Amino acid sequence: MAEPTAAVRINPIVCGETVPSRDRTRLDGVDGTPLAEIGTAPRLLAQAAVNRMRRSSGGGAPDPDVFAEAGRLFAAAELDGETPEDYRRRVSAATGAPIGVIDRASEGIRDSLGRTDRLNRAELPQPFAVPGFETRWVPRGSLLAAIVPNNHPEPNVSWVRALSLGYSVLVRPGSRDPFTPRRLMAALLTAGLPPEKASLLPGSHELGEHLLTQTDLGLFYGGPGAVERWRTRGDVLVRGPGRSKALVDAPVTEDLVDDLVDWIADDGGVRCNNISAVLVNGDHTALADQLAESLAKLPLLAPTDPEAVLPAINRDDADAMREYLRNLTEGAVDHSGHHYADGPVTETADGNVLMRPLVVSTDDPSHPLVGTELPFPFVVVAPWREEDGIAPLRDSLVVSVLSEREDLAEALVLEPSVRKVVVGRTRPWTSLPELPHDGSLAGFLMEPKAVVNAVASA
C-alpha cells in the first residue's frame, strides 16, 4: 500500500498568478483523511478575472506543440511539487474512484492533448478556398466558462481544446476534484501557454452560474436538474448523464454476459458511457440474474488499491445512499440483494464504504428507472419487443446494439437523442480521434466566416 499523500493548499489562479483567498474549505477523502485546503474565489475575484481576461483576449490559438508538451508533463512530470503518483492518489481518495481509473484517465488526457489539432480538424468541415474567396472557421467568442465535473478526469480535455481553438478559459473545478484542472493548468503554463489565457476559480455552484452569465460561451457538466436548467441556452454546451443502453436481440451466451458485465462495471461504473440499462428480447429476468451473479464477484478493495474495481463513498453518506436506493428501486425486482448481506452499500473491514453493483429489473421498458444513471455499477434490465422499436432506447449517449437487425441500427443512427451507435460486441467507449464523443465540441465553439479579397481575385 502506498504511503499517504500530504495535504495541499489550492488557491485561485488568475492569468497564471496564484491569488490567496481568505474563504477556505477543507477537502477530505471519502475515508475522512484531509487532502487539501481549498481557497475559494469570491464573486468579486471571479468578476475581476473575467474583466482582466476579456481585456487581454485574442491573439490567436497557441501552437499545438504547447498542448502536446502539456499532456506529457501532466502524465509524467512533477508539477508544483506534486508527482504523478501524488496526483492520482489524491483524486482517487477524494472522489472514491478506483486508482486504476485515474491511471487510465491520465494516459487518456496525455493522448488527447497530443492530438488536439487532429481532434479539432476532425469535427469541422474542410474550409472552402479559391482565389479571392474563402471560408474560415473562427471562434464564436473570446471567453469561455468551463464548469467541470468530479466523476472522471477526462472531461477536462474539453476546456483544453477550447484553449487550442483560441479561447481564453475560466475553469470552475468540481468540488471533489480540483486536482485535475489544477495540474492541467500547471502543465499548460509550464509548456508555454500564455498566462492570460486561463484562470482556475474554485467555488460554489452559484459562482459557476455567475461565470456562465459573464462569458461569451459556456461548457457545463452536471446532473439532471442542473442540465435541465441550462439545456435551452444556445451559448452553453450542456453535458449531463449518459444514460447509455444495450439492446440484446441475440442468444444470451456466457461470453455475452461477460461483455455486458465489463460494459456496466469498467472504470467503477463512473463513466457516462457505462451501460446503465439493458433491453432484452427474451427472458429479461434470467439475464438480470446472470448479471447480478457475475457482478457480485467483483472484489472489495479500497479505491487506492491498484486492483480496486469498485468506487467508494463517504461514510457519512452511507445511510442516505441506502435510503435513496430503497426509494429509487421501489417496485422493481432486486436481483443483487441475496448476494450481499448488507446490501450494495458495503462497509469493509478497513473502514471504506464501497458501492457494490446493483441489478434490478422491471417488466416495463418505459419505466422511469430505465435510463437512470448512478455513479457505480447500476443497471436496469427490462424486456424489449420488436413492436417497441427504438422508443425505449432514446435519450442515450451510447446505444450498443447486439442484433442483426440493420434497420434498427439505422433508425438509432437517425434518432437525434442518441449520440452514438455501437453495433456488435464492442465496448461502448470504443472510438477513434475522428469520431465525436457527444456531438461536435469544435462545432459549438467555432463558426464559419466568409472572406472575399478583391485584390487576390483580380
Short mmCIF file of C-alpha atoms in Angstrom, two decimals:
data_model
loop_
_atom_site.label_atom_id
_atom_site.label_comp_id
_atom_site.label_asym_id
_atom_site.label_seq_id
_atom_site.Cartn_x
_atom_site.Cartn_y
_atom_site.Cartn_z
CA MET A 1 0.00 0.00 0.00
CA ALA A 2 1.35 3.46 -0.95
CA GLU A 3 2.19 5.99 1.77
CA PRO A 4 -0.50 8.63 2.35
CA THR A 5 -0.11 11.77 0.26
CA ALA A 6 0.33 15.02 2.20
CA ALA A 7 -2.50 17.56 2.13
CA VAL A 8 -2.02 20.51 -0.22
CA ARG A 9 -3.23 24.10 -0.38
CA ILE A 10 -5.07 25.11 -3.55
CA ASN A 11 -5.83 28.76 -4.30
CA PRO A 12 -7.47 30.52 -7.25
CA ILE A 13 -5.19 31.15 -10.22
CA VAL A 14 -5.89 34.25 -12.29
CA CYS A 15 -3.93 34.66 -15.52
CA GLY A 16 -1.11 32.49 -14.20
CA GLU A 17 -0.93 34.21 -10.81
CA THR A 18 -1.89 32.43 -7.58
CA VAL A 19 -4.30 34.58 -5.56
CA PRO A 20 -4.54 33.63 -1.85
CA SER A 21 -8.15 33.51 -0.68
CA ARG A 22 -9.45 34.08 2.83
CA ASP A 23 -12.51 31.97 2.02
CA ARG A 24 -11.29 28.46 2.67
CA THR A 25 -12.77 24.99 2.88
CA ARG A 26 -11.24 21.63 3.71
CA LEU A 27 -11.47 18.73 1.30
CA ASP A 28 -11.35 15.29 2.92
CA GLY A 29 -11.08 11.95 1.21
CA VAL A 30 -14.00 9.54 1.27
CA ASP A 31 -12.26 7.83 4.20
CA GLY A 32 -12.04 11.12 6.14
CA THR A 33 -8.34 11.79 5.51
CA PRO A 34 -7.59 15.53 4.95
CA LEU A 35 -6.45 16.00 1.36
CA ALA A 36 -6.50 19.73 0.63
CA GLU A 37 -7.33 23.18 1.88
CA ILE A 38 -9.18 24.95 -0.89
CA GLY A 39 -9.20 28.71 -1.23
CA THR A 40 -12.48 29.55 -2.93
CA ALA A 41 -12.94 32.50 -5.26
CA PRO A 42 -15.44 35.13 -4.11
CA ARG A 43 -17.64 36.62 -6.80
CA LEU A 44 -15.64 39.86 -6.77
CA LEU A 45 -12.43 37.99 -7.64
CA ALA A 46 -14.22 35.96 -10.30
CA GLN A 47 -15.56 39.11 -11.93
CA ALA A 48 -12.12 40.71 -11.80
CA ALA A 49 -10.72 37.62 -13.55
CA VAL A 50 -13.40 37.85 -16.25
CA ASN A 51 -12.65 41.54 -16.83
CA ARG A 52 -8.89 41.04 -16.92
CA MET A 53 -9.09 38.10 -19.31
CA ARG A 54 -11.53 39.88 -21.61
CA ARG A 55 -9.14 42.83 -21.89
CA SER A 56 -6.28 40.53 -22.87
CA SER A 57 -8.23 38.02 -25.01
CA GLY A 58 -7.42 37.41 -28.64
CA GLY A 59 -4.10 36.80 -30.27
CA GLY A 60 -4.99 33.50 -31.91
CA ALA A 61 -4.54 29.93 -30.79
CA PRO A 62 -1.31 28.64 -29.19
CA ASP A 63 0.87 26.24 -31.14
CA PRO A 64 -0.32 22.59 -30.96
CA ASP A 65 3.09 21.66 -29.55
CA VAL A 66 2.17 23.54 -26.36
CA PHE A 67 -0.68 21.12 -25.73
CA ALA A 68 1.31 18.02 -26.65
CA GLU A 69 4.04 19.05 -24.19
CA ALA A 70 1.42 19.85 -21.53
CA GLY A 71 -0.01 16.35 -21.96
CA ARG A 72 3.39 14.78 -21.43
CA LEU A 73 4.02 16.92 -18.37
CA PHE A 74 0.59 16.20 -16.92
CA ALA A 75 1.10 12.44 -17.11
CA ALA A 76 4.76 12.17 -16.14
CA ALA A 77 6.26 15.29 -14.52
CA GLU A 78 6.44 16.74 -11.05
CA LEU A 79 4.39 19.95 -11.18
CA ASP A 80 4.21 22.48 -8.33
CA GLY A 81 5.72 19.88 -6.02
CA GLU A 82 3.18 17.21 -6.99
CA THR A 83 4.31 13.92 -8.54
CA PRO A 84 2.03 11.99 -10.91
CA GLU A 85 1.61 9.39 -8.16
CA ASP A 86 0.57 12.07 -5.63
CA TYR A 87 -1.99 13.41 -8.10
CA ARG A 88 -3.53 10.02 -8.80
CA ARG A 89 -3.79 9.09 -5.13
CA ARG A 90 -5.41 12.43 -4.30
CA VAL A 91 -8.07 12.15 -6.99
CA SER A 92 -8.84 8.55 -6.08
CA ALA A 93 -9.03 9.35 -2.37
CA ALA A 94 -11.21 12.44 -2.94
CA THR A 95 -13.69 11.02 -5.44
CA GLY A 96 -13.69 7.37 -4.39
CA ALA A 97 -12.87 6.27 -7.94
CA PRO A 98 -10.54 3.26 -8.15
CA ILE A 99 -6.99 4.46 -8.68
CA GLY A 100 -6.72 2.41 -11.87
CA VAL A 101 -9.44 4.66 -13.32
CA ILE A 102 -7.25 7.69 -12.61
CA ASP A 103 -4.19 5.98 -14.08
CA ARG A 104 -6.01 5.32 -17.35
CA ALA A 105 -7.54 8.80 -17.35
CA SER A 106 -4.06 10.36 -17.03
CA GLU A 107 -2.96 8.43 -20.10
CA GLY A 108 -6.13 9.43 -21.93
CA ILE A 109 -5.58 13.12 -21.15
CA ARG A 110 -1.97 12.88 -22.31
CA ASP A 111 -3.02 11.25 -25.58
CA SER A 112 -5.84 13.72 -26.23
CA LEU A 113 -3.63 16.75 -25.62
CA GLY A 114 -1.11 15.28 -28.02
CA ARG A 115 -3.64 15.41 -30.84
CA THR A 116 -5.77 18.49 -30.20
CA ASP A 117 -5.24 19.72 -33.76
CA ARG A 118 -6.34 16.36 -35.18
CA LEU A 119 -9.42 16.29 -32.92
CA ASN A 120 -10.43 19.82 -33.90
CA ARG A 121 -9.94 19.29 -37.64
CA ALA A 122 -11.99 16.09 -37.50
CA GLU A 123 -15.02 18.00 -36.14
CA LEU A 124 -15.04 20.86 -38.66
CA PRO A 125 -15.82 20.78 -42.38
CA GLN A 126 -12.94 21.30 -44.76
CA PRO A 127 -12.76 25.08 -45.39
CA PHE A 128 -13.59 26.29 -48.89
CA ALA A 129 -10.98 28.40 -50.72
CA VAL A 130 -10.47 29.65 -54.29
CA PRO A 131 -8.54 32.77 -55.34
CA GLY A 132 -10.24 35.75 -53.69
CA PHE A 133 -12.87 33.72 -51.82
CA GLU A 134 -12.59 31.57 -48.73
CA THR A 135 -14.41 30.29 -45.68
CA ARG A 136 -12.62 30.45 -42.35
CA TRP A 137 -13.69 28.77 -39.12
CA VAL A 138 -13.31 31.28 -36.32
CA PRO A 139 -14.26 31.29 -32.60
CA ARG A 140 -17.84 32.35 -31.79
CA GLY A 141 -16.46 34.42 -28.92
CA SER A 142 -13.31 35.03 -26.95
CA LEU A 143 -14.10 33.93 -23.40
CA LEU A 144 -15.38 30.52 -22.22
CA ALA A 145 -16.51 29.39 -18.76
CA ALA A 146 -15.99 25.68 -18.08
CA ILE A 147 -17.89 24.07 -15.18
CA VAL A 148 -16.21 20.68 -14.89
CA PRO A 149 -17.31 17.52 -13.05
CA ASN A 150 -15.93 15.21 -10.38
CA ASN A 151 -16.87 11.81 -11.77
CA HIS A 152 -13.92 11.39 -14.17
CA PRO A 153 -10.82 13.46 -15.05
CA GLU A 154 -11.07 13.21 -18.84
CA PRO A 155 -13.89 15.76 -19.39
CA ASN A 156 -11.24 18.37 -18.54
CA VAL A 157 -9.87 17.79 -22.05
CA SER A 158 -12.84 19.82 -23.36
CA TRP A 159 -11.70 23.14 -21.90
CA VAL A 160 -8.13 22.49 -23.02
CA ARG A 161 -9.44 22.01 -26.54
CA ALA A 162 -11.18 25.39 -26.26
CA LEU A 163 -7.78 26.90 -25.48
CA SER A 164 -6.38 25.18 -28.57
CA LEU A 165 -9.04 26.89 -30.69
CA GLY A 166 -8.10 30.35 -29.46
CA TYR A 167 -10.39 30.85 -26.46
CA SER A 168 -9.47 32.23 -23.09
CA VAL A 169 -10.94 29.93 -20.44
CA LEU A 170 -12.12 30.32 -16.84
CA VAL A 171 -12.42 26.95 -15.10
CA ARG A 172 -14.60 26.27 -12.07
CA PRO A 173 -13.43 22.83 -10.90
CA GLY A 174 -15.59 20.19 -9.31
CA SER A 175 -15.79 20.35 -5.52
CA ARG A 176 -14.19 16.92 -5.07
CA ASP A 177 -11.64 17.11 -7.87
CA PRO A 178 -9.87 20.44 -8.05
CA PHE A 179 -6.66 18.43 -8.54
CA THR A 180 -7.09 17.59 -12.23
CA PRO A 181 -7.71 21.16 -13.53
CA ARG A 182 -5.02 22.50 -11.15
CA ARG A 183 -2.47 20.03 -12.51
CA LEU A 184 -3.55 20.69 -16.10
CA MET A 185 -3.17 24.43 -15.52
CA ALA A 186 0.36 23.91 -14.16
CA ALA A 187 1.27 21.68 -17.12
CA LEU A 188 -0.07 24.16 -19.67
CA LEU A 189 1.72 27.15 -18.13
CA THR A 190 4.97 25.17 -17.92
CA ALA A 191 4.58 24.14 -21.56
CA GLY A 192 4.28 27.76 -22.68
CA LEU A 193 0.58 28.68 -22.61
CA PRO A 194 0.32 32.49 -22.31
CA PRO A 195 -0.75 33.08 -18.67
CA GLU A 196 -3.58 35.43 -19.59
CA LYS A 197 -5.36 32.60 -21.46
CA ALA A 198 -6.57 30.66 -18.39
CA SER A 199 -7.81 31.04 -14.82
CA LEU A 200 -8.79 28.49 -12.16
CA LEU A 201 -11.60 29.57 -9.83
CA PRO A 202 -12.68 27.03 -7.17
CA GLY A 203 -16.05 27.92 -5.76
CA SER A 204 -19.73 27.26 -5.32
CA HIS A 205 -22.42 26.33 -7.83
CA GLU A 206 -23.51 29.97 -7.69
CA LEU A 207 -20.03 31.04 -8.75
CA GLY A 208 -20.20 28.70 -11.72
CA GLU A 209 -23.57 30.09 -12.76
CA HIS A 210 -22.21 33.63 -12.49
CA LEU A 211 -19.31 32.74 -14.79
CA LEU A 212 -21.72 31.26 -17.33
CA THR A 213 -23.61 34.55 -17.46
CA GLN A 214 -20.47 36.68 -17.83
CA THR A 215 -18.61 34.86 -20.62
CA ASP A 216 -19.34 34.52 -24.32
CA LEU A 217 -19.87 30.76 -24.20
CA GLY A 218 -20.12 28.11 -21.50
CA LEU A 219 -19.34 24.43 -21.11
CA PHE A 220 -21.39 22.83 -18.33
CA TYR A 221 -21.22 19.33 -16.82
CA GLY A 222 -23.89 18.47 -14.28
CA GLY A 223 -26.70 16.25 -13.06
CA PRO A 224 -30.23 16.01 -14.49
CA GLY A 225 -31.66 19.00 -12.61
CA ALA A 226 -28.86 21.39 -13.47
CA VAL A 227 -28.76 20.16 -17.06
CA GLU A 228 -32.48 20.88 -17.46
CA ARG A 229 -31.87 24.45 -16.31
CA TRP A 230 -29.23 25.19 -18.94
CA ARG A 231 -30.07 22.97 -21.90
CA THR A 232 -32.15 25.58 -23.75
CA ARG A 233 -29.29 28.10 -23.78
CA GLY A 234 -27.64 28.31 -27.19
CA ASP A 235 -24.49 29.77 -25.65
CA VAL A 236 -23.97 26.91 -23.15
CA LEU A 237 -22.96 23.39 -24.21
CA VAL A 238 -24.51 21.02 -21.67
CA ARG A 239 -23.09 17.62 -20.88
CA GLY A 240 -25.23 15.56 -18.50
CA PRO A 241 -25.83 11.91 -17.60
CA GLY A 242 -25.09 9.45 -20.40
CA ARG A 243 -27.98 7.02 -19.79
CA SER A 244 -26.19 4.58 -22.10
CA LYS A 245 -28.08 1.41 -23.00
CA ALA A 246 -27.62 -2.00 -24.59
CA LEU A 247 -30.15 -3.87 -26.70
CA VAL A 248 -29.82 -7.67 -26.52
CA ASP A 249 -31.60 -9.16 -29.51
CA ALA A 250 -29.39 -12.24 -29.77
CA PRO A 251 -28.83 -15.54 -27.93
CA VAL A 252 -27.57 -14.93 -24.39
CA THR A 253 -24.27 -16.77 -24.02
CA GLU A 254 -21.72 -16.77 -21.21
CA ASP A 255 -19.40 -14.62 -23.32
CA LEU A 256 -22.15 -12.08 -23.95
CA VAL A 257 -22.86 -11.85 -20.21
CA ASP A 258 -19.15 -11.27 -19.60
CA ASP A 259 -19.19 -8.45 -22.14
CA LEU A 260 -22.18 -6.80 -20.50
CA VAL A 261 -20.54 -7.06 -17.07
CA ASP A 262 -17.49 -5.27 -18.49
CA TRP A 263 -19.62 -2.56 -20.11
CA ILE A 264 -21.52 -1.99 -16.85
CA ALA A 265 -18.64 -2.08 -14.36
CA ASP A 266 -15.46 -0.97 -16.14
CA ASP A 267 -13.87 2.10 -14.52
CA GLY A 268 -16.07 1.51 -11.48
CA GLY A 269 -19.22 2.31 -13.46
CA VAL A 270 -18.49 6.05 -13.21
CA ARG A 271 -18.23 6.77 -16.94
CA CYS A 272 -21.06 8.37 -18.88
CA ASN A 273 -20.78 5.54 -21.42
CA ASN A 274 -21.03 2.68 -18.96
CA ILE A 275 -24.22 0.75 -19.68
CA SER A 276 -26.99 1.57 -17.20
CA ALA A 277 -29.92 -0.18 -18.93
CA VAL A 278 -30.19 -3.47 -20.81
CA LEU A 279 -33.25 -4.13 -23.00
CA VAL A 280 -33.73 -7.83 -23.79
CA ASN A 281 -35.69 -9.64 -26.47
CA GLY A 282 -36.32 -12.71 -24.34
CA ASP A 283 -36.25 -13.63 -20.67
CA HIS A 284 -35.03 -10.41 -19.11
CA THR A 285 -35.21 -11.69 -15.53
CA ALA A 286 -32.92 -14.62 -16.33
CA LEU A 287 -30.34 -12.23 -17.80
CA ALA A 288 -30.69 -9.96 -14.78
CA ASP A 289 -29.94 -12.93 -12.51
CA GLN A 290 -26.83 -13.79 -14.55
CA LEU A 291 -25.57 -10.22 -14.48
CA ALA A 292 -26.15 -9.92 -10.73
CA GLU A 293 -24.31 -13.17 -10.03
CA SER A 294 -21.28 -12.14 -12.10
CA LEU A 295 -21.14 -8.57 -10.82
CA ALA A 296 -21.37 -9.73 -7.19
CA LYS A 297 -17.98 -11.42 -7.60
CA LEU A 298 -16.11 -8.13 -8.05
CA PRO A 299 -13.55 -7.74 -5.22
CA LEU A 300 -13.98 -5.40 -2.25
CA LEU A 301 -10.81 -3.29 -2.18
CA ALA A 302 -10.02 0.26 -1.08
CA PRO A 303 -10.12 2.65 -4.06
CA THR A 304 -6.40 3.42 -3.70
CA ASP A 305 -5.54 -0.28 -4.12
CA PRO A 306 -4.16 -0.90 -7.65
CA GLU A 307 -6.52 -3.86 -8.05
CA ALA A 308 -9.65 -1.96 -6.95
CA VAL A 309 -12.63 -2.00 -9.32
CA LEU A 310 -15.46 -0.51 -7.21
CA PRO A 311 -15.95 3.12 -6.16
CA ALA A 312 -16.19 4.28 -2.56
CA ILE A 313 -18.37 6.94 -0.94
CA ASN A 314 -18.05 8.99 2.22
CA ARG A 315 -19.03 7.05 5.36
CA ASP A 316 -21.29 9.93 6.40
CA ASP A 317 -23.28 9.45 3.19
CA ALA A 318 -23.80 5.70 3.57
CA ASP A 319 -27.20 5.74 5.32
CA ALA A 320 -28.56 8.40 2.96
CA MET A 321 -27.42 6.33 -0.04
CA ARG A 322 -29.12 3.22 1.33
CA GLU A 323 -32.37 5.14 1.78
CA TYR A 324 -32.08 6.73 -1.67
CA LEU A 325 -31.59 3.36 -3.37
CA ARG A 326 -34.53 1.83 -1.47
CA ASN A 327 -36.83 4.62 -2.61
CA LEU A 328 -35.45 4.68 -6.15
CA THR A 329 -35.90 0.96 -6.80
CA GLU A 330 -39.23 0.54 -5.01
CA GLY A 331 -41.47 -1.59 -7.21
CA ALA A 332 -38.56 -3.07 -9.17
CA VAL A 333 -37.12 -6.55 -8.66
CA ASP A 334 -33.74 -6.56 -6.89
CA HIS A 335 -31.55 -9.32 -8.33
CA SER A 336 -28.44 -8.44 -6.29
CA GLY A 337 -29.86 -8.34 -2.76
CA HIS A 338 -29.43 -12.02 -1.94
CA HIS A 339 -25.75 -11.84 -2.89
CA TYR A 340 -24.96 -9.21 -0.23
CA ALA A 341 -25.57 -9.50 3.49
CA ASP A 342 -25.70 -5.71 3.94
CA GLY A 343 -26.90 -4.53 0.53
CA PRO A 344 -24.97 -2.69 -2.17
CA VAL A 345 -23.62 -0.05 0.27
CA THR A 346 -20.93 -2.12 1.96
CA GLU A 347 -18.64 -1.15 4.82
CA THR A 348 -15.34 -3.02 4.68
CA ALA A 349 -13.00 -4.04 7.49
CA ASP A 350 -10.51 -1.31 6.53
CA GLY A 351 -13.09 1.44 7.04
CA ASN A 352 -14.09 2.09 3.42
CA VAL A 353 -17.69 2.25 2.22
CA LEU A 354 -17.89 0.67 -1.22
CA MET A 355 -20.69 0.72 -3.77
CA ARG A 356 -21.28 -2.84 -4.91
CA PRO A 357 -23.11 -3.47 -8.19
CA LEU A 358 -26.90 -3.32 -8.14
CA VAL A 359 -29.02 -5.07 -10.77
CA VAL A 360 -32.78 -4.53 -10.83
CA SER A 361 -35.43 -5.41 -13.37
CA THR A 362 -38.82 -4.14 -14.44
CA ASP A 363 -41.45 -5.55 -16.79
CA ASP A 364 -41.99 -2.12 -18.37
CA PRO A 365 -39.34 -0.86 -20.85
CA SER A 366 -40.73 2.68 -20.42
CA HIS A 367 -40.37 2.60 -16.63
CA PRO A 368 -38.65 5.77 -15.29
CA LEU A 369 -35.84 3.59 -13.88
CA VAL A 370 -34.78 2.65 -17.41
CA GLY A 371 -32.04 5.12 -18.20
CA THR A 372 -31.30 6.10 -14.61
CA GLU A 373 -27.55 6.61 -14.24
CA LEU A 374 -25.74 6.32 -10.91
CA PRO A 375 -22.01 6.71 -10.10
CA PHE A 376 -21.37 2.99 -9.56
CA PRO A 377 -22.24 -0.23 -11.42
CA PHE A 378 -26.02 0.09 -11.54
CA VAL A 379 -28.15 -1.43 -14.30
CA VAL A 380 -31.85 -1.83 -15.00
CA VAL A 381 -32.91 -4.82 -17.13
CA ALA A 382 -36.22 -4.68 -19.00
CA PRO A 383 -37.94 -6.56 -21.82
CA TRP A 384 -37.88 -5.40 -25.44
CA ARG A 385 -40.20 -6.47 -28.20
CA GLU A 386 -39.94 -5.76 -31.89
CA GLU A 387 -43.02 -3.55 -31.77
CA ASP A 388 -41.26 -1.34 -29.16
CA GLY A 389 -38.84 -0.17 -31.84
CA ILE A 390 -36.29 2.39 -30.68
CA ALA A 391 -38.57 4.21 -28.22
CA PRO A 392 -37.05 2.64 -25.04
CA LEU A 393 -33.54 3.39 -26.35
CA ARG A 394 -33.93 7.13 -26.80
CA ASP A 395 -32.09 9.75 -24.75
CA SER A 396 -28.80 7.84 -24.70
CA LEU A 397 -25.21 8.88 -25.11
CA VAL A 398 -24.49 5.38 -26.45
CA VAL A 399 -26.70 2.52 -27.58
CA SER A 400 -24.93 -0.81 -28.01
CA VAL A 401 -26.88 -2.96 -30.46
CA LEU A 402 -26.49 -6.73 -30.15
CA SER A 403 -28.76 -7.59 -33.05
CA GLU A 404 -28.62 -8.43 -36.73
CA ARG A 405 -31.48 -6.02 -37.48
CA GLU A 406 -29.79 -3.46 -39.70
CA ASP A 407 -32.95 -1.35 -39.89
CA LEU A 408 -32.92 -0.96 -36.11
CA ALA A 409 -29.32 0.22 -36.05
CA GLU A 410 -30.03 2.67 -38.87
CA ALA A 411 -33.10 4.02 -37.07
CA LEU A 412 -30.93 4.66 -34.00
CA VAL A 413 -28.36 6.47 -36.13
CA LEU A 414 -31.11 8.80 -37.34
CA GLU A 415 -32.56 9.34 -33.84
CA PRO A 416 -31.48 12.82 -32.59
CA SER A 417 -31.50 11.85 -28.89
CA VAL A 418 -28.98 9.02 -29.44
CA ARG A 419 -25.44 10.35 -29.73
CA LYS A 420 -23.53 7.20 -30.69
CA VAL A 421 -24.45 3.75 -32.00
CA VAL A 422 -22.21 0.72 -31.47
CA VAL A 423 -23.15 -2.44 -33.35
CA GLY A 424 -21.81 -5.79 -32.16
CA ARG A 425 -19.86 -6.92 -29.15
CA THR A 426 -17.60 -3.90 -28.87
CA ARG A 427 -17.09 -1.77 -25.76
CA PRO A 428 -19.38 1.29 -25.79
CA TRP A 429 -16.43 3.69 -25.48
CA THR A 430 -14.55 2.23 -28.45
CA SER A 431 -13.66 5.13 -30.73
CA LEU A 432 -11.14 6.92 -32.92
CA PRO A 433 -9.99 10.55 -32.66
CA GLU A 434 -12.05 11.38 -35.73
CA LEU A 435 -15.31 10.22 -34.11
CA PRO A 436 -17.33 12.61 -31.89
CA HIS A 437 -17.95 11.66 -28.27
CA ASP A 438 -21.11 13.70 -27.77
CA GLY A 439 -21.71 15.85 -30.81
CA SER A 440 -19.14 18.36 -32.02
CA LEU A 441 -17.32 20.45 -29.43
CA ALA A 442 -15.49 22.35 -32.17
CA GLY A 443 -18.79 22.88 -33.98
CA PHE A 444 -20.17 24.56 -30.85
CA LEU A 445 -17.09 26.74 -30.30
CA MET A 446 -16.48 27.77 -33.92
CA GLU A 447 -18.47 29.29 -36.76
CA PRO A 448 -17.80 29.86 -40.48
CA LYS A 449 -16.93 33.32 -41.74
CA ALA A 450 -16.73 34.41 -45.38
CA VAL A 451 -13.68 36.33 -46.59
CA VAL A 452 -13.73 37.99 -50.02
CA ASN A 453 -10.48 39.57 -51.17
CA ALA A 454 -10.98 41.61 -54.35
CA VAL A 455 -7.24 42.19 -54.65
CA ALA A 456 -6.45 38.48 -54.55
CA SER A 457 -9.18 37.68 -57.11
CA ALA A 458 -8.10 40.32 -59.59
#
